[in-house]
Amino acid sequence: MQLGTKESENQRFAHYLDKTYKKTASLIANSCKAVAVLSNSSSEIQEVAFQYGRNLGIAFQLVDDLLDFVSTAEVLGKPAATDLKLGLATAPVLFAAQQFPHLNEMIMRRFENSGDVEEAWLCVKKSNGLEETRLLASRHCKEAIQQISKLKESDAQKALVALPETMLNRKK
């Protein structure tokens, strides 16, 4: 699912979050819920597991999008700015567009013009897009922790509470 050219800025971000859910978070959310279902947990526990996985999955993708701008090809195992080169506007770019409105034109043409990828990269680096992306990922991690904290304390529950922080601070 790609960002369409006729969307407003708000629609783009909503579309990005929907794509993020469908691409990454739905797998994690439904996997967490499946564990609860297979262990014959109540519907309430199944929902807690689903929401934990949903928030963890969204945060995971946000961090992945952030790493495309702050990590190296050697660490990531893929070239930097891969998403931009594919014509994809991720959270750092969408946040940067709030400070650099000319990015919206580049987003609409999917960074196809000569120099678009480089200009978008610089705008993201100059903007607060990276900080906003990390903040949004952190909010989803906090929500995941809030959800899983509803479960009875155990070694497994403690590990699930610790996982979002580890994921938020990953380097690849």
mmCIF file of C-alpha atoms in Angstrom:
data_model
loop_
_atom_site.group_PDB
_atom_site.id
_atom_site.type_symbol
_atom_site.label_atom_id
_atom_site.label_comp_id
_atom_site.label_asym_id
_atom_site.label_seq_id
_atom_site.Cartn_x
_atom_site.Cartn_y
_atom_site.Cartn_z
ATOM 1 C CA MET A 1 0.000 0.000 0.000
ATOM 2 C CA GLN A 2 1.552 3.290 -1.073
ATOM 3 C CA LEU A 3 0.707 6.878 -0.223
ATOM 4 C CA GLY A 4 -1.529 8.252 -2.923
ATOM 5 C CA THR A 5 -0.889 11.545 -4.634
ATOM 6 C CA LYS A 6 -4.308 13.095 -3.895
ATOM 7 C CA GLU A 7 -4.215 12.848 -0.127
ATOM 8 C CA SER A 8 -4.063 15.780 2.235
ATOM 9 C CA GLU A 9 -1.271 15.927 4.795
ATOM 10 C CA ASN A 10 -3.552 14.571 7.558
ATOM 11 C CA GLN A 11 -4.826 11.799 5.322
ATOM 12 C CA ARG A 12 -1.227 10.876 4.470
ATOM 13 C CA PHE A 13 -0.356 10.367 8.120
ATOM 14 C CA ALA A 14 -3.532 8.374 8.783
ATOM 15 C CA HIS A 15 -2.752 6.291 5.699
ATOM 16 C CA TYR A 16 0.830 5.790 6.902
ATOM 17 C CA LEU A 17 -0.387 4.520 10.287
ATOM 18 C CA ASP A 18 -2.926 2.235 8.600
ATOM 19 C CA LYS A 19 -0.190 0.853 6.332
ATOM 20 C CA THR A 20 2.059 0.394 9.359
ATOM 21 C CA TYR A 21 -0.644 -1.589 11.107
ATOM 22 C CA LYS A 22 -1.279 -3.768 8.068
ATOM 23 C CA LYS A 23 2.418 -4.234 7.236
ATOM 24 C CA THR A 24 3.878 -4.913 10.670
ATOM 25 C CA ALA A 25 1.636 -4.425 13.657
ATOM 26 C CA SER A 26 -1.163 -6.749 12.562
ATOM 27 C CA LEU A 27 1.232 -9.708 12.513
ATOM 28 C CA ILE A 28 2.509 -8.961 16.005
ATOM 29 C CA ALA A 29 -0.958 -8.113 17.376
ATOM 30 C CA ASN A 30 -2.592 -11.238 16.025
ATOM 31 C CA SER A 31 0.341 -13.416 17.089
ATOM 32 C CA CYS A 32 0.037 -12.120 20.640
ATOM 33 C CA LYS A 33 -3.706 -12.673 20.578
ATOM 34 C CA ALA A 34 -3.245 -16.195 19.180
ATOM 35 C CA VAL A 35 -1.141 -17.120 22.207
ATOM 36 C CA ALA A 36 -3.935 -15.907 24.477
ATOM 37 C CA VAL A 37 -6.568 -17.792 22.459
ATOM 38 C CA LEU A 38 -4.552 -21.023 22.427
ATOM 39 C CA SER A 39 -4.061 -20.813 26.187
ATOM 40 C CA ASN A 40 -7.833 -20.502 26.668
ATOM 41 C CA SER A 41 -7.558 -17.007 28.144
ATOM 42 C CA SER A 42 -10.604 -14.816 28.598
ATOM 43 C CA SER A 43 -11.694 -12.417 25.871
ATOM 44 C CA GLU A 44 -10.391 -9.565 28.032
ATOM 45 C CA ILE A 45 -6.905 -11.105 28.158
ATOM 46 C CA GLN A 46 -7.068 -11.770 24.417
ATOM 47 C CA GLU A 47 -7.789 -8.081 23.842
ATOM 48 C CA VAL A 48 -4.942 -7.054 26.158
ATOM 49 C CA ALA A 49 -2.598 -9.312 24.181
ATOM 50 C CA PHE A 50 -3.852 -7.910 20.870
ATOM 51 C CA GLN A 51 -3.453 -4.276 21.977
ATOM 52 C CA TYR A 52 -0.006 -5.000 23.384
ATOM 53 C CA GLY A 53 1.081 -6.495 20.056
ATOM 54 C CA ARG A 54 -0.587 -3.752 18.027
ATOM 55 C CA ASN A 55 1.225 -0.989 19.900
ATOM 56 C CA LEU A 56 4.514 -2.881 19.942
ATOM 57 C CA GLY A 57 4.217 -3.485 16.185
ATOM 58 C CA ILE A 58 3.492 0.153 15.361
ATOM 59 C CA ALA A 59 6.416 1.249 17.539
ATOM 60 C CA PHE A 60 8.654 -1.339 15.855
ATOM 61 C CA GLN A 61 7.862 0.062 12.402
ATOM 62 C CA LEU A 62 8.310 3.661 13.561
ATOM 63 C CA VAL A 63 11.759 2.766 14.902
ATOM 64 C CA ASP A 64 12.539 0.965 11.650
ATOM 65 C CA ASP A 65 11.610 4.105 9.702
ATOM 66 C CA LEU A 66 13.721 6.212 12.055
ATOM 67 C CA LEU A 67 16.727 3.925 11.651
ATOM 68 C CA ASP A 68 16.595 4.487 7.884
ATOM 69 C CA PHE A 69 17.811 8.029 8.671
ATOM 70 C CA VAL A 70 20.114 7.547 11.657
ATOM 71 C CA SER A 71 21.839 4.211 11.165
ATOM 72 C CA THR A 72 24.453 3.084 8.683
ATOM 73 C CA ALA A 73 24.149 0.639 5.819
ATOM 74 C CA GLU A 74 26.633 -1.651 7.583
ATOM 75 C CA VAL A 75 24.497 -1.820 10.721
ATOM 76 C CA LEU A 76 21.122 -2.013 8.956
ATOM 77 C CA GLY A 77 22.195 -4.403 6.239
ATOM 78 C CA LYS A 78 20.564 -2.172 3.621
ATOM 79 C CA PRO A 79 21.460 1.205 2.123
ATOM 80 C CA ALA A 80 20.388 4.376 3.895
ATOM 81 C CA ALA A 81 17.352 6.237 2.553
ATOM 82 C CA THR A 82 15.946 3.035 1.080
ATOM 83 C CA ASP A 83 12.346 4.108 1.674
ATOM 84 C CA LEU A 84 12.883 7.499 0.038
ATOM 85 C CA LYS A 85 14.503 5.838 -2.964
ATOM 86 C CA LEU A 86 11.434 3.594 -3.214
ATOM 87 C CA GLY A 87 9.189 6.663 -3.181
ATOM 88 C CA LEU A 88 7.876 6.024 0.319
ATOM 89 C CA ALA A 89 7.101 8.812 2.761
ATOM 90 C CA THR A 90 7.554 7.456 6.272
ATOM 91 C CA ALA A 91 6.907 9.160 9.621
ATOM 92 C CA PRO A 92 10.173 11.163 9.709
ATOM 93 C CA VAL A 93 9.374 12.643 6.283
ATOM 94 C CA LEU A 94 5.732 13.297 7.118
ATOM 95 C CA PHE A 95 6.728 15.086 10.320
ATOM 96 C CA ALA A 96 9.447 17.028 8.462
ATOM 97 C CA ALA A 97 6.857 18.187 5.917
ATOM 98 C CA GLN A 98 5.162 20.143 8.703
ATOM 99 C CA GLN A 99 8.283 22.314 8.922
ATOM 100 C CA PHE A 100 9.241 22.119 5.244
ATOM 101 C CA PRO A 101 5.970 22.266 3.260
ATOM 102 C CA HIS A 102 7.774 21.917 -0.082
ATOM 103 C CA LEU A 103 8.290 18.261 0.870
ATOM 104 C CA ASN A 104 4.589 17.706 0.156
ATOM 105 C CA GLU A 105 5.194 18.163 -3.560
ATOM 106 C CA MET A 106 8.043 15.636 -3.428
ATOM 107 C CA ILE A 107 5.848 13.203 -1.501
ATOM 108 C CA MET A 108 3.124 13.538 -4.121
ATOM 109 C CA ARG A 109 5.565 12.753 -6.933
ATOM 110 C CA ARG A 110 7.184 9.981 -4.841
ATOM 111 C CA PHE A 111 10.616 11.623 -4.815
ATOM 112 C CA GLU A 112 11.024 10.922 -8.534
ATOM 113 C CA ASN A 113 12.729 14.160 -9.614
ATOM 114 C CA SER A 114 16.479 14.484 -9.599
ATOM 115 C CA GLY A 115 17.600 15.691 -6.175
ATOM 116 C CA ASP A 116 14.311 14.878 -4.395
ATOM 117 C CA VAL A 117 15.754 12.085 -2.265
ATOM 118 C CA GLU A 118 18.721 14.184 -1.199
ATOM 119 C CA GLU A 119 16.570 17.253 -0.450
ATOM 120 C CA ALA A 120 14.065 15.191 1.547
ATOM 121 C CA TRP A 121 16.925 13.580 3.482
ATOM 122 C CA LEU A 122 18.335 17.007 4.384
ATOM 123 C CA CYS A 123 14.921 18.333 5.400
ATOM 124 C CA VAL A 124 14.362 15.378 7.696
ATOM 125 C CA LYS A 125 17.770 15.906 9.273
ATOM 126 C CA LYS A 126 17.105 19.656 9.768
ATOM 127 C CA SER A 127 13.577 19.167 11.103
ATOM 128 C CA ASN A 128 12.209 17.692 14.294
ATOM 129 C CA GLY A 129 10.879 14.737 12.263
ATOM 130 C CA LEU A 130 13.247 12.243 13.835
ATOM 131 C CA GLU A 131 12.432 13.395 17.362
ATOM 132 C CA GLU A 132 8.688 13.352 16.626
ATOM 133 C CA THR A 133 8.973 9.831 15.218
ATOM 134 C CA ARG A 134 10.846 8.616 18.295
ATOM 135 C CA LEU A 135 8.280 10.321 20.540
ATOM 136 C CA LEU A 136 5.405 8.610 18.720
ATOM 137 C CA ALA A 137 7.190 5.251 18.963
ATOM 138 C CA SER A 138 7.722 5.886 22.674
ATOM 139 C CA ARG A 139 4.007 6.614 23.142
ATOM 140 C CA HIS A 140 3.128 3.306 21.507
ATOM 141 C CA CYS A 141 5.680 1.529 23.718
ATOM 142 C CA LYS A 142 4.147 3.105 26.806
ATOM 143 C CA GLU A 143 0.685 1.996 25.673
ATOM 144 C CA ALA A 144 1.989 -1.541 25.112
ATOM 145 C CA ILE A 145 3.434 -1.551 28.634
ATOM 146 C CA GLN A 146 0.188 -0.172 30.040
ATOM 147 C CA GLN A 147 -1.737 -2.949 28.331
ATOM 148 C CA ILE A 148 0.516 -5.812 29.425
ATOM 149 C CA SER A 149 0.683 -4.417 32.971
ATOM 150 C CA LYS A 150 -2.968 -5.421 33.293
ATOM 151 C CA LEU A 151 -1.841 -9.051 33.492
ATOM 152 C CA LYS A 152 -0.842 -10.767 36.699
ATOM 153 C CA GLU A 153 2.821 -10.209 37.469
ATOM 154 C CA SER A 154 5.078 -13.104 36.490
ATOM 155 C CA ASP A 155 8.470 -13.626 34.900
ATOM 156 C CA ALA A 156 6.817 -13.736 31.471
ATOM 157 C CA GLN A 157 4.824 -10.563 32.132
ATOM 158 C CA LYS A 158 7.974 -8.787 33.356
ATOM 159 C CA ALA A 159 9.782 -9.796 30.158
ATOM 160 C CA LEU A 160 6.900 -8.422 28.069
ATOM 161 C CA VAL A 161 7.041 -5.166 30.050
ATOM 162 C CA ALA A 162 10.789 -4.874 29.291
ATOM 163 C CA LEU A 163 10.508 -5.704 25.579
ATOM 164 C CA PRO A 164 9.165 -2.327 24.320
ATOM 165 C CA GLU A 165 12.092 -0.423 25.833
ATOM 166 C CA THR A 166 14.572 -2.824 24.255
ATOM 167 C CA MET A 167 12.832 -2.487 20.909
ATOM 168 C CA LEU A 168 12.700 1.306 21.152
ATOM 169 C CA ASN A 169 16.467 1.490 21.667
ATOM 170 C CA ARG A 170 17.500 -1.053 19.030
ATOM 171 C CA LYS A 171 20.190 -0.102 16.518
ATOM 172 C CA LYS A 172 19.059 -2.329 13.651
#
